[in-house]
Amino acid sequence: MAVFAYRAARADGTTFEGHIEGEDEHLVRAKLEADGLLVFRLSRRGAGFGVPGLSAGRWGKLPLQDFLVFNQELLALIRAGLPVLRVWDLLIDRTQRAPFREALKAVRQDIRGGASASEALGKHSTYFSDLYLATIRAGEQSGNLSEVLQRYIAYLKLMIGLRQKVTKALAYPAFLVVVGVAVVGFLLSYVMPTFISVYGESSANLPTPTRMLISVIHMGEAQLIPVAIVVVVAVVMGRAWYQTSAGRLSVDRNMLKLPLLGMILVE
């Protein structure tokens, strides 16, 4: 009997992750839903459900603008009253990105086999978030998928506009930071070694702050590779932690508390 990993929400809105044994994914999902759970994600153990943010697909998400266009086309086709398989055929034909097209083909195949759209989309968490899957499932259960999609499209437009505002607001400060780091790096990597080679022999006659700076530079050169490894590991682990619910909540909450950036994010 296979073991499935899942992420679900209880009736009170709390989410959790767990493992369950079962013979088939559809039977496992039906059992969880019969227990009153809203299943966000379900996959066979060892099939890539592992640590969020470290799977290969997590680095290849669809751009937000492309996802908006996809949902606008999906909404238009649903309102046109086309058969469900014809809807997915047209979406597949209009998709330009090969990996996303393959995912849509798999979704169409699952729907043709009797799965609901939310179940079929749930197998491709690289492109379809938990919120999106919950939105589609709510539309299916209420029988008003077009209205639910319209609200999600409005949410996507709001997110795109917010990102554009944040990008514009942070463009100039980011440029100053990059220039400052480049200047400091040039001074430490080229100017200071030249200075040390010229005055190194007379270091005893140099001022104390200068001798301390020379010692720091020597120490930095000796520890450059270990420091670089630590930074890379910290970035990877930080990204993986941010993909978890607790990590995202903690980071976003602290971002909103920042003096200037927090006000920009709220707006």
Coordinates of N, CA, C and O in Angstrom, one line a residue, residues 5 45 50 55 67-68 101 103 126 132 136 153 160 190 200 238 244 250-251 260:
A5 N 1.6 11.9 0.9 CA 1.8 13.1 1.7 C 0.7 14.1 1.2 O 0.4 14.2 0.0
R45 N 4.2 9.6 -1.8 CA 5.5 9.9 -1.1 C 6.7 9.5 -2.0 O 6.7 8.5 -2.5
G50 N 8.4 16.7 -1.1 CA 9.4 17.0 0.0 C 9.4 18.4 0.5 O 8.4 19.1 0.7
S55 N 12.3 21.6 -4.5 CA 12.1 20.8 -5.7 C 12.4 21.5 -7.0 O 12.4 22.8 -7.0
F67 N 0.2 34.0 -16.0 CA -0.9 33.2 -15.3 C -2.2 34.0 -15.4 O -3.3 33.4 -15.5
L68 N -2.1 35.3 -15.4 CA -3.3 36.2 -15.5 C -3.9 36.0 -16.9 O -5.2 35.8 -17.0
R101 N 2.6 23.8 -21.1 CA 1.8 23.1 -22.0 C 1.7 21.6 -21.7 O 0.6 21.0 -21.7
A103 N 2.0 20.3 -18.7 CA 1.2 20.2 -17.5 C -0.3 20.3 -17.8 O -1.1 19.5 -17.3
T126 N 3.6 23.1 -9.1 CA 4.6 24.1 -9.6 C 4.0 25.3 -10.1 O 4.4 26.4 -9.9
Y132 N -5.1 29.0 -5.4 CA -5.8 28.8 -6.7 C -6.6 27.5 -6.7 O -7.7 27.5 -7.2
I136 N -10.6 27.1 -7.4 CA -11.3 26.3 -8.4 C -12.2 25.3 -7.7 O -13.3 25.0 -8.2
I153 N -9.1 36.6 -10.8 CA -8.5 37.5 -11.8 C -8.3 38.9 -11.3 O -7.3 39.5 -11.4
I160 N -0.4 42.2 -9.4 CA 0.5 42.7 -10.4 C 0.7 44.2 -10.2 O 1.9 44.7 -10.3
Y190 N 41.0 45.9 -4.8 CA 42.1 46.4 -5.7 C 42.9 47.5 -5.0 O 44.2 47.4 -4.9
G200 N 53.0 47.9 3.7 CA 53.0 46.7 4.6 C 54.2 46.6 5.5 O 54.1 46.3 6.7
G238 N 17.1 29.6 3.6 CA 16.2 30.7 3.8 C 15.0 30.7 2.8 O 13.9 30.9 3.2
T244 N 7.5 27.7 3.5 CA 6.6 27.1 4.5 C 5.6 28.2 5.0 O 5.9 29.4 4.9
S250 N 6.1 34.7 9.1 CA 7.1 35.5 9.9 C 7.8 36.6 9.0 O 7.9 37.7 9.5
V251 N 8.2 36.2 7.8 CA 8.9 37.2 7.0 C 8.0 38.3 6.6 O 8.4 39.5 6.7
L260 N 9.9 52.3 6.2 CA 9.5 52.8 4.9 C 8.9 51.7 4.0 O 7.8 51.9 3.4

